[in-house]
Tab-separated table of C-alpha atoms and ligand atoms in Angstrom:
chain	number	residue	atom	x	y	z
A	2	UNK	CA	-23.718	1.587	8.234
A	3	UNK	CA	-22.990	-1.007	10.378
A	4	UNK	CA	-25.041	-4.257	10.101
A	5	UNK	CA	-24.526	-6.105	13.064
A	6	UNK	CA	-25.626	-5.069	16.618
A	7	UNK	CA	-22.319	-4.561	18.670
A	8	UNK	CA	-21.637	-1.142	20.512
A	9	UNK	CA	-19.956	1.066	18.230
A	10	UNK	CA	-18.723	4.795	17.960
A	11	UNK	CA	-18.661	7.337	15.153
A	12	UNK	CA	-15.459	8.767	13.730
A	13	UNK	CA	-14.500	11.165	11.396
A	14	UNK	CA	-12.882	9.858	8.332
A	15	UNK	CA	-11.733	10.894	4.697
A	16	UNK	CA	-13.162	8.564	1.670
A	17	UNK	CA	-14.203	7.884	-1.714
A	18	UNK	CA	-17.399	7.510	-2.357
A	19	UNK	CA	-16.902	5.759	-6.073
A	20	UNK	CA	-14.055	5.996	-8.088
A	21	UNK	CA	-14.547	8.932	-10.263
A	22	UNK	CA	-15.116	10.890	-7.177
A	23	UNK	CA	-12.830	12.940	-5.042
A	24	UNK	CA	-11.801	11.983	-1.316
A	25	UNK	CA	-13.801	13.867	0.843
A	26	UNK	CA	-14.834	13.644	4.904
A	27	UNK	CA	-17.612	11.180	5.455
A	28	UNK	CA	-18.283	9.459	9.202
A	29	UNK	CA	-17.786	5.428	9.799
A	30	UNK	CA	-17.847	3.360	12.905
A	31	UNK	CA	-15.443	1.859	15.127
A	32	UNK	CA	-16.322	-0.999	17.688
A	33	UNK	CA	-16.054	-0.999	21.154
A	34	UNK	CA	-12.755	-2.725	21.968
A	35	UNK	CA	-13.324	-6.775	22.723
A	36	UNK	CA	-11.066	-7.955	25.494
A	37	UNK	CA	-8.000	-7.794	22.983
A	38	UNK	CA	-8.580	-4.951	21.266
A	39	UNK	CA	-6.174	-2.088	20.850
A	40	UNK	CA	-8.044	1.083	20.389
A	41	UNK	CA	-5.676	3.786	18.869
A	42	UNK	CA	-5.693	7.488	18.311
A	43	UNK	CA	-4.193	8.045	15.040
A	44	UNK	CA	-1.922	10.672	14.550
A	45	UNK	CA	-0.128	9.951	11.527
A	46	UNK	CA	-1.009	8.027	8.078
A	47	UNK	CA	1.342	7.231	4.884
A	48	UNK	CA	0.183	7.846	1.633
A	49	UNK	CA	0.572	4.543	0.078
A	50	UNK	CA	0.216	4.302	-4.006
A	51	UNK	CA	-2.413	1.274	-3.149
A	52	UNK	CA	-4.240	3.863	-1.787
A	53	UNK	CA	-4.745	5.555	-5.049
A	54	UNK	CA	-5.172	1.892	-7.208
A	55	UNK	CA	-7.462	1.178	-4.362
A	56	UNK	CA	-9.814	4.404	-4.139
A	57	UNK	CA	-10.115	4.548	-7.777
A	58	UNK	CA	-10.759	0.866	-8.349
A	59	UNK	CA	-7.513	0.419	-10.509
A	60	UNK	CA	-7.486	-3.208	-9.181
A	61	UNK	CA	-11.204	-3.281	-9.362
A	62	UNK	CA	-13.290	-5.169	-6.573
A	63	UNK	CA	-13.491	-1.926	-4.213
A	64	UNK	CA	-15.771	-0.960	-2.263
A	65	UNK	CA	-17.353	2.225	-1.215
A	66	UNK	CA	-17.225	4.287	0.560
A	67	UNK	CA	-13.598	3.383	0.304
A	68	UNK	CA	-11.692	4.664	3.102
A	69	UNK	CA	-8.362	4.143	2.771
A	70	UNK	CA	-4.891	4.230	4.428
A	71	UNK	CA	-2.258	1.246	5.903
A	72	UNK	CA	0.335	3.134	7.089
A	73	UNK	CA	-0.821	4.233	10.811
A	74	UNK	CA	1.073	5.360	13.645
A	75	UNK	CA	-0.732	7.041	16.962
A	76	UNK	CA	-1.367	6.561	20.641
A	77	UNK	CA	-3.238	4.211	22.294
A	78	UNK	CA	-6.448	5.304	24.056
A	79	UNK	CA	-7.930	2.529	25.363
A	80	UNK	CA	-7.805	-1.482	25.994
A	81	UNK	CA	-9.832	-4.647	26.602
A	82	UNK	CA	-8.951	-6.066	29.235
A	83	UNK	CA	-7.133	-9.030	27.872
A	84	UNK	CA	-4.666	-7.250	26.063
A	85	UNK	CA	-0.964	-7.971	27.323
A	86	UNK	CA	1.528	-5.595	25.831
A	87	UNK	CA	-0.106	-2.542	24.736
A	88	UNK	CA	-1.267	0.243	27.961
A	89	UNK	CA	-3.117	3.464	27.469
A	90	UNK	CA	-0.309	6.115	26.332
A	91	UNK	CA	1.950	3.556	24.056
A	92	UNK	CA	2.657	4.460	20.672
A	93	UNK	CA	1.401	1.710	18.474
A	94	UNK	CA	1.424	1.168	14.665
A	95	UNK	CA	-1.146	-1.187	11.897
A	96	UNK	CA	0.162	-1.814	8.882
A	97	UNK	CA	-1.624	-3.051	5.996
A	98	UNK	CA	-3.400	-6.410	7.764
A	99	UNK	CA	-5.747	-6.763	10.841
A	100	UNK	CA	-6.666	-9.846	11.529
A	101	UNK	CA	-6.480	-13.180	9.394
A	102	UNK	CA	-7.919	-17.117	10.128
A	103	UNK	CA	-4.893	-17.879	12.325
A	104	UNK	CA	-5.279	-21.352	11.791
A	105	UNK	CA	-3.631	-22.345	8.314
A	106	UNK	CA	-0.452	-23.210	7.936
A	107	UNK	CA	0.588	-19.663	6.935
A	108	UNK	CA	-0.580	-18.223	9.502
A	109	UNK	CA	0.990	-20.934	11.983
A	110	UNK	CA	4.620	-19.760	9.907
A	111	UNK	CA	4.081	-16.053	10.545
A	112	UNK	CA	2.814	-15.518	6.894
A	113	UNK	CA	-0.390	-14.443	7.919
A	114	UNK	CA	-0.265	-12.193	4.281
A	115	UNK	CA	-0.618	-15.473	2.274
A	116	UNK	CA	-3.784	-17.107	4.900
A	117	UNK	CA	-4.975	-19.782	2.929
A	118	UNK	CA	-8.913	-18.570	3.683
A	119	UNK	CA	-7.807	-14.943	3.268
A	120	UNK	CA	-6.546	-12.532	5.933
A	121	UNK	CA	-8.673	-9.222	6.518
A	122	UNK	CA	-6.808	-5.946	4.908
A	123	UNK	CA	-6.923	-3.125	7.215
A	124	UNK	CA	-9.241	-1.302	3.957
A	125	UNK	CA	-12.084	-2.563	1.538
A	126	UNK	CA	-12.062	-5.754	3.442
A	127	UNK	CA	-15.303	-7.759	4.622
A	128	UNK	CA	-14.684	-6.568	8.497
A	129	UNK	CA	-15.481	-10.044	10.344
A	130	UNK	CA	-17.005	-7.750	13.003
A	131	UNK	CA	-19.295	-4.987	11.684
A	132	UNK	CA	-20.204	-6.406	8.607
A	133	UNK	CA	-19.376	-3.266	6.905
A	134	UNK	CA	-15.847	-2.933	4.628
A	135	UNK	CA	-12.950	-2.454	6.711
A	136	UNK	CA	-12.274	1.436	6.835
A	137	UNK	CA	-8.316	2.659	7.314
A	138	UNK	CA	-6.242	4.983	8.682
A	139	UNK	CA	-7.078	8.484	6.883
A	140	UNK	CA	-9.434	8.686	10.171
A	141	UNK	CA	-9.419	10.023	13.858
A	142	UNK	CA	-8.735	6.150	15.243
A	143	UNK	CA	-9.226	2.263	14.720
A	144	UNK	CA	-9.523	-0.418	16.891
A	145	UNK	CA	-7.695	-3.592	16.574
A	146	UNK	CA	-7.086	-6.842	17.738
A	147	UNK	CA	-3.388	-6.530	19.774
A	148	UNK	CA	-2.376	-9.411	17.930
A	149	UNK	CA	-1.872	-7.280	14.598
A	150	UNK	CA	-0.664	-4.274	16.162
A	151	UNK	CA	2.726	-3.085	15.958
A	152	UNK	CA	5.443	-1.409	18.652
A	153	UNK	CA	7.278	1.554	17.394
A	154	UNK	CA	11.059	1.895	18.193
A	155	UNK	CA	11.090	4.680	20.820
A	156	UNK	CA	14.387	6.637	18.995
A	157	UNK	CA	12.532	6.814	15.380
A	158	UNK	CA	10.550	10.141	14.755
A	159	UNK	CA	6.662	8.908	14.335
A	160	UNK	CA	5.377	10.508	11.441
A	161	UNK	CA	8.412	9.573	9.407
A	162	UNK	CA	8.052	5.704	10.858
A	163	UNK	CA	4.463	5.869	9.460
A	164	UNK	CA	5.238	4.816	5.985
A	165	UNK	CA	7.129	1.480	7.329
A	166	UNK	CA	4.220	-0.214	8.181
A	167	UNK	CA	3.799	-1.171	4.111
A	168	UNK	CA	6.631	0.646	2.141
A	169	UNK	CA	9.394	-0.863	4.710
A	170	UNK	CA	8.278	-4.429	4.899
A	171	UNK	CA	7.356	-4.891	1.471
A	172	UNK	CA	11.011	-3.999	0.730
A	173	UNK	CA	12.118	-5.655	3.401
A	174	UNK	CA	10.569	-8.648	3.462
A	175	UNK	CA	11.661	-10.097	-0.544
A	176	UNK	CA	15.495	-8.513	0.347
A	177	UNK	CA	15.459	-10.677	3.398
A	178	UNK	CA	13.845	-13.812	1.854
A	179	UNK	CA	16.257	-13.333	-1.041
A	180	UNK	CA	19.108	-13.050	1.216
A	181	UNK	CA	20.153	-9.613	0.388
A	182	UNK	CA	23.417	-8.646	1.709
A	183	UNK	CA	27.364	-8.171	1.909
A	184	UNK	CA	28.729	-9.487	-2.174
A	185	UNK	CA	25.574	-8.888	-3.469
A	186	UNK	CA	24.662	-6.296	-6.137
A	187	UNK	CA	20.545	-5.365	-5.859
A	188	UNK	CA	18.354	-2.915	-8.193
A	189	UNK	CA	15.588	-1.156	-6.903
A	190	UNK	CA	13.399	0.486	-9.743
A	191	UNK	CA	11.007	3.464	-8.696
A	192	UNK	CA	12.301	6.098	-6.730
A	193	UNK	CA	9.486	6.394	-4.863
A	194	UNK	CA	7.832	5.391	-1.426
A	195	UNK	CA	8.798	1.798	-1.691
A	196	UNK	CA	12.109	2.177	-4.025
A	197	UNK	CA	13.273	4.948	-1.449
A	198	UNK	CA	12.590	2.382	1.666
A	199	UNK	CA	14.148	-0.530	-0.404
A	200	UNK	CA	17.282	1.346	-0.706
A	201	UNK	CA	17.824	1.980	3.186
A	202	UNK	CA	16.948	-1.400	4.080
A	203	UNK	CA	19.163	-2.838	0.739
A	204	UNK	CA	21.703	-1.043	2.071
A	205	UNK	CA	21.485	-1.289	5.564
A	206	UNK	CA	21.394	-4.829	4.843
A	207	UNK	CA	24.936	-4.481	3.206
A	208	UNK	CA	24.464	-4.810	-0.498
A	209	UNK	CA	25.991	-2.904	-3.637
A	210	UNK	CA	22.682	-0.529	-4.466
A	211	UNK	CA	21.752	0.420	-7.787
A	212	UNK	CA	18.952	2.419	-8.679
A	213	UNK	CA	17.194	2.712	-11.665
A	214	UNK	CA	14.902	5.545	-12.164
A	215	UNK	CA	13.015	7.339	-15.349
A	216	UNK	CA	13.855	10.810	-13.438
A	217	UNK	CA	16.912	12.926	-13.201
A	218	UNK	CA	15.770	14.947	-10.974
A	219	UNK	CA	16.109	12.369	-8.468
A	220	UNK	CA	19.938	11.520	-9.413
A	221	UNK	CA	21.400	13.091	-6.332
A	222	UNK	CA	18.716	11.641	-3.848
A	223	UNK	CA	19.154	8.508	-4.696
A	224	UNK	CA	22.948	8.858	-3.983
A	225	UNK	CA	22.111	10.873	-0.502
A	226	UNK	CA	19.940	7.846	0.021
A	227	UNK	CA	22.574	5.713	0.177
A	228	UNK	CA	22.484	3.992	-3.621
A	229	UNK	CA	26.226	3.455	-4.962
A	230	UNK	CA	25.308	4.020	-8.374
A	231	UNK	CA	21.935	5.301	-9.955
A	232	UNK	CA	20.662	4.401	-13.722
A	233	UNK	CA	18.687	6.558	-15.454
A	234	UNK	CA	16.464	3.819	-17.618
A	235	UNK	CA	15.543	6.179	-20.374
A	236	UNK	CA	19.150	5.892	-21.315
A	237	UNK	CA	20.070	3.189	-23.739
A	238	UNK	CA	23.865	3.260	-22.647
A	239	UNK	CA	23.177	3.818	-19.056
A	240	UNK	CA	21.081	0.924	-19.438
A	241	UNK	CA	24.195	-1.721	-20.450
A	242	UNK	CA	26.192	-0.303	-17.168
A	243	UNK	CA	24.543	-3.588	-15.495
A	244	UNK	CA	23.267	-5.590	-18.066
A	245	UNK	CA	23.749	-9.360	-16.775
A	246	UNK	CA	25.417	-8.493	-13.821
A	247	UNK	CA	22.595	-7.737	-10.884
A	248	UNK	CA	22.129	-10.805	-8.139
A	249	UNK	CA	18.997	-9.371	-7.342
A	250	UNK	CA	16.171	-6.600	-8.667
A	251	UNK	CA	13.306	-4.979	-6.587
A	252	UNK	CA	10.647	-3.623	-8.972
A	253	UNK	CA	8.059	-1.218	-7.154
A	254	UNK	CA	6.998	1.045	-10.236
A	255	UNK	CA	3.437	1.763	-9.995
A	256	UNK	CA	2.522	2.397	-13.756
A	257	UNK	CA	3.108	0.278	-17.231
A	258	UNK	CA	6.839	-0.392	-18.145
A	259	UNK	CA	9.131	-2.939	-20.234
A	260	UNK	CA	9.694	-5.551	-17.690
A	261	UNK	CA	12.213	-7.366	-20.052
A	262	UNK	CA	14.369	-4.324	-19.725
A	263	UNK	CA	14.988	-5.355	-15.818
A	264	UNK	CA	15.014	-9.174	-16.587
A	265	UNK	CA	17.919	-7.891	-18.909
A	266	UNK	CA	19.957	-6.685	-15.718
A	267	UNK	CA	20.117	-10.458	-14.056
A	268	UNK	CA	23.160	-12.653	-13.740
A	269	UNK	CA	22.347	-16.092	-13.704
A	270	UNK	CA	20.256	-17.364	-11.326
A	271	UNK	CA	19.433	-13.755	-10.763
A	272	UNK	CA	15.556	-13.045	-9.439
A	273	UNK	CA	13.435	-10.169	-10.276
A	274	UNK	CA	10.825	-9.558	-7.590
A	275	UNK	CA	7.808	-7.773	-8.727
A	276	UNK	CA	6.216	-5.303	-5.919
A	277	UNK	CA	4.795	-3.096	-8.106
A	278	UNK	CA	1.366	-3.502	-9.078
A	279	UNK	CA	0.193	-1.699	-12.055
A	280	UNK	CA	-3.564	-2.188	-13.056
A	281	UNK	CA	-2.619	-3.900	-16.465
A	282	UNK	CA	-0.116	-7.068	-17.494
A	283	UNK	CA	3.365	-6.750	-17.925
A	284	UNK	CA	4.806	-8.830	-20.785
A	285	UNK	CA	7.287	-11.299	-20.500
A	286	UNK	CA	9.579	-12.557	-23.119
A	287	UNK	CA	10.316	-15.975	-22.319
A	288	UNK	CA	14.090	-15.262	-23.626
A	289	UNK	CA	14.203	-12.769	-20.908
A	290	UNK	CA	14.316	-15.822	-18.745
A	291	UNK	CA	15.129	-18.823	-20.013
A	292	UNK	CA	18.851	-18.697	-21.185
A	293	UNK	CA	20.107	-17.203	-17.889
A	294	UNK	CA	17.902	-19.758	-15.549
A	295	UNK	CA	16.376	-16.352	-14.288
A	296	UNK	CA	13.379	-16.071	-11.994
A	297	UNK	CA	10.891	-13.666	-12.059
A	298	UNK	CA	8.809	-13.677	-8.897
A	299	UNK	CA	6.363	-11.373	-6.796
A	300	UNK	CA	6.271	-10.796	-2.672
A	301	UNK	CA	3.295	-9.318	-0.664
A	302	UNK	CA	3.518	-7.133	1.767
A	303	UNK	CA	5.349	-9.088	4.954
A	304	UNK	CA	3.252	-10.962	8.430
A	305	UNK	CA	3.002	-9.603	11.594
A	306	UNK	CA	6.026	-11.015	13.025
A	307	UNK	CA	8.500	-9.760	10.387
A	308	UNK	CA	6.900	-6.337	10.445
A	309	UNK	CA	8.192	-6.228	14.044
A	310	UNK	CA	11.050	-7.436	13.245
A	311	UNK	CA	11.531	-5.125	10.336
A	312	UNK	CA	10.789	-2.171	13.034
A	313	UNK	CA	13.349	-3.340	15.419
A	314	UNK	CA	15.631	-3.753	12.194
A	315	UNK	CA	14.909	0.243	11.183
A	316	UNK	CA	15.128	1.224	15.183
A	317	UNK	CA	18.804	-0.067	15.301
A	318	UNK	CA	19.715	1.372	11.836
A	319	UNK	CA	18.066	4.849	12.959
A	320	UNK	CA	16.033	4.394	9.308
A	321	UNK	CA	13.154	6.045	9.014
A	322	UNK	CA	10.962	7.408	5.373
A	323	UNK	CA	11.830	10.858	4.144
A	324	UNK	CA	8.400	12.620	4.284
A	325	UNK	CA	6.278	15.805	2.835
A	326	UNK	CA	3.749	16.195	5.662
A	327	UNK	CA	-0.048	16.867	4.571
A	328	UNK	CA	-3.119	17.525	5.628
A	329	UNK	CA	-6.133	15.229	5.264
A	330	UNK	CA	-7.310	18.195	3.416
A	331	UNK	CA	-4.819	18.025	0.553
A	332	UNK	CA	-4.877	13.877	-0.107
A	333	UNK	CA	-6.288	14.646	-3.841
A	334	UNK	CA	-3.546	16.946	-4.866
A	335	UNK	CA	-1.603	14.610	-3.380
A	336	UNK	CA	-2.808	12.051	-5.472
A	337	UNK	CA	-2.371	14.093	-8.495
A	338	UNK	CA	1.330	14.704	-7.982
A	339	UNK	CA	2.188	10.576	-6.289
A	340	UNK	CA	0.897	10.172	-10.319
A	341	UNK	CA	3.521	11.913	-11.690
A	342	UNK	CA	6.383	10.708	-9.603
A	343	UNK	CA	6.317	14.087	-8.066
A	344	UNK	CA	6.955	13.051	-3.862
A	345	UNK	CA	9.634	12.748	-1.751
A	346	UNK	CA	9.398	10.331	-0.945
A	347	UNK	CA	6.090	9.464	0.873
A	348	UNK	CA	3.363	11.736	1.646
A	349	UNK	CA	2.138	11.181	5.448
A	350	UNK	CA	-0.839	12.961	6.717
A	351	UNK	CA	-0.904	14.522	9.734
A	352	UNK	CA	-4.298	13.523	11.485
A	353	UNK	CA	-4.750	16.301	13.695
A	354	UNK	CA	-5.814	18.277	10.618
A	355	UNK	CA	-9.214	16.002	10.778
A	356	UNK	CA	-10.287	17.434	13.931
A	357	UNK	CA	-10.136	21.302	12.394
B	28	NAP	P1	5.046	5.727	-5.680
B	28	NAP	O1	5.554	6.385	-4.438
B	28	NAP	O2	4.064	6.445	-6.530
B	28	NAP	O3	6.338	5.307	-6.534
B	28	NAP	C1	6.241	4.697	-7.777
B	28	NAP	C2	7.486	5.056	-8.601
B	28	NAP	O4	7.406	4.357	-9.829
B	28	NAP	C3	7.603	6.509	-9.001
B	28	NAP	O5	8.177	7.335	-8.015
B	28	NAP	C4	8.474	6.437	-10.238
B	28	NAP	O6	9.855	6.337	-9.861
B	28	NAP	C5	8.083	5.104	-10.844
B	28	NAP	N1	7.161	5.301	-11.969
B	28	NAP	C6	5.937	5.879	-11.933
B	28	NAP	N2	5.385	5.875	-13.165
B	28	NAP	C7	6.271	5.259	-13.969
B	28	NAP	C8	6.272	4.923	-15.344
B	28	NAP	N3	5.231	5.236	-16.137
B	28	NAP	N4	7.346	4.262	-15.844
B	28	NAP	C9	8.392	3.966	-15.049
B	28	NAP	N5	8.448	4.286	-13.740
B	28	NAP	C10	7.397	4.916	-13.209
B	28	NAP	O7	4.355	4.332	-5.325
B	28	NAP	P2	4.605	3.350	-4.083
B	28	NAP	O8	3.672	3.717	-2.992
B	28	NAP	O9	6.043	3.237	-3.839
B	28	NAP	O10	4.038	1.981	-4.690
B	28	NAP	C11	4.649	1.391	-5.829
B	28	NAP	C12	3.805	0.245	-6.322
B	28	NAP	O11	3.864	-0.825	-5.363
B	28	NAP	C13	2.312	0.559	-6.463
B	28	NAP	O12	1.814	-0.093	-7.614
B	28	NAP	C14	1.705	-0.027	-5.203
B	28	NAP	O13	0.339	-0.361	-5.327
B	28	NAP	C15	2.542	-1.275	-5.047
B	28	NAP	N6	2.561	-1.833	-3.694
B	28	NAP	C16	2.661	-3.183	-3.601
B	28	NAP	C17	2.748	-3.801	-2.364
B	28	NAP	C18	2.936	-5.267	-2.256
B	28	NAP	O14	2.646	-5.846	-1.208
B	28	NAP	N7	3.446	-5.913	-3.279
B	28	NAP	C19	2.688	-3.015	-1.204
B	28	NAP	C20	2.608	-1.638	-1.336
B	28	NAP	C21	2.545	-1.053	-2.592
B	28	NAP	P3	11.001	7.091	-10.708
B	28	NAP	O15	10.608	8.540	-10.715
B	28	NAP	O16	12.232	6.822	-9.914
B	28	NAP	O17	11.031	6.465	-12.057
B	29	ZN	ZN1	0.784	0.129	0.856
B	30	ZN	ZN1	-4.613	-18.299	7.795
């Protein structure tokens, strides 16, 4: 329930109501659009694997119900009447932020994802309006400041653009800081919503790809995706193909693995950037590091500016996810199999399934 006393409008949504429990429809509110406010109909939503941390309270700190979903595409149905570059009609994207203070230094540098006093997620968020959590995108439409939304290249196909708004720029964003490109040789671990994204935009960017993954049934993607060789890291010898030789590794497994095993795969001055976030530590060695002046580092999501940027990017490289489209209806199962490394290579819901 909302707390505070502006307008608002009731939607249908899809949530958890504590983390033992199913997703399952429930109703929230959306505000009124302020003068520069975006309201958009949503008609498609990633499947993100922070979805799943998130609704089950893997990361703990959530909040029900938990409503989640940061990878939104859809039309926009209405605007205040200060906004300047969205109409009624556009296609407009959110990714995973919605508003942060603006004022830090971060946010001054277009790094609105490290705000100093803490930006507001687009899910299980304090929502500086309603006072309620900030509910996301597996809903009929949300209503957001034009300042943090997104234009979608016109040429890209919309649902499979959905799963850029967080699986594309948090690839994209540590393989441009890290100056990814022509001479260098990059890793990307996890074949899966992230690892498929960083190897488009790895190799787009004009890198040697190599991808390590713990299934062979995903030998031949990988390759079709554009990788130039592909690891499996069960295999001991496999394993020494690349051992001290990588410039650069992307990490975006979702579960418990042996970290050191990646460090291993750095030249020197190599960096390992962690994007993965599985709910429990993952030792170090400190000889995984030290004699090879290697850096292990981590990189959040991207701001608002590089997200654009990162859209353009994908519009002039025609890149887009490969997708399994769902219904709203299906999210646990799809849950169940995202577990088991069982999608290819993001799920995306489409929302017109709500309204049935
Ligand atoms: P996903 O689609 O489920 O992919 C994860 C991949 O990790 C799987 O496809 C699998 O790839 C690999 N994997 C899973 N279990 C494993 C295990 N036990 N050992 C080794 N490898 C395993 O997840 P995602 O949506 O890409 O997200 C990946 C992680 O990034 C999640 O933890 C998510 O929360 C996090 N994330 C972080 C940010 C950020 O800003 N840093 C943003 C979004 C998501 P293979 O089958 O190829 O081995
Ligand atoms: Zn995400
Ligand atoms: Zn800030």
């Amino acid at each position: 329930m909302s707390t505070s006393s502006i307008p608002t409008k009731p939607v249908k949504a899809f949530g958890a109501q504590a983390a033992d429990a199913p997703l399952d429809q429930l109703n929230i509110n959306r505000r009124a659009p302020h003068p520069h406010d975006v309201e958009i109909e949503i008609l498609y939503c990633g499947v993100c694997h922070s979805d799943l941390h998130t609704a089950r309270n893997e990361w703990h700190g959530t909040i029900y119900p938990c409503v989640p979903g940061h990878e939104i595409v859809g039309r926009v149905v209405s605007v205040g009447a200060h906004v300047k570059n969205f109409k009624v009609g556009d296609h407009a994207a959110v990714g995973c932020l919605v508003d942060s203070c603006r004022e830090c230094d971060y946010c001054k540098d277009d790094l609105e994802q490290y705000c100093s006093t803490g930006h507001t997620q687009t899910y299980n968020a304090p929502d500086k309006h309603l006072g309620t959590p900030t509910y996301g995108g597996y809903s009929e439409s949300i209503v957001v400041d034009e300042a943090f939304v997104l234009r979608v290249p016109e040429n890209l196909d919309l649902a499979a653009t959905a799963p850029l708004l967080c699986a594309g720029i948090t690839t994209y964003s540590p393989l441009k800081h890290w100056k990814v490109g022509p001479g260098k040789k990059v890793g990307i671990v996890g074949l899966g919503g992230l690892g498929h994204m960083g190897v488009k935009i790895a190799k787009a960017m004009g890198a040697e790809v190599i991808v390590f993954t713990t299934s062979p049934s995903k030998v031949e993607d990988a390759k079709r995706l554009g990788a130039d060789d592909v690891v499996l890291s069960k295999d001991e010898a496999q394993m020494q193909r690349y051992a001290g030789k990588l410039h650069f590794v992307l990490d975006a497994v979702s579960a418990q693995h042996d970290i050191n095993a990646y460090l291993s795969q750095l030249r020197v001055d190599g960096a390992l950037v962690l994007v993965g976030a599985p709910e429990n530590p993952l030792p170090v060695a400190p000889f995984s590091l030290i004699p090879m002046r290697k850096t292990f580092a981590g990189s959040m999501i991207g701001g608002i500016a590089q997200t654009q940027e990162m859209l353009d990017f994908c519009g002039e490289h025609d890149i887009v996810s490969d997708i399994e489209m769902i219904r709203m209806q299906d999210i646990n199962q799809a849950y169940e199999r995202l577990l088991k490394g069982d999608v290819k290579y993001r799920f995306v819901i489409d929302m017109a399934s709500l309204k049935q």
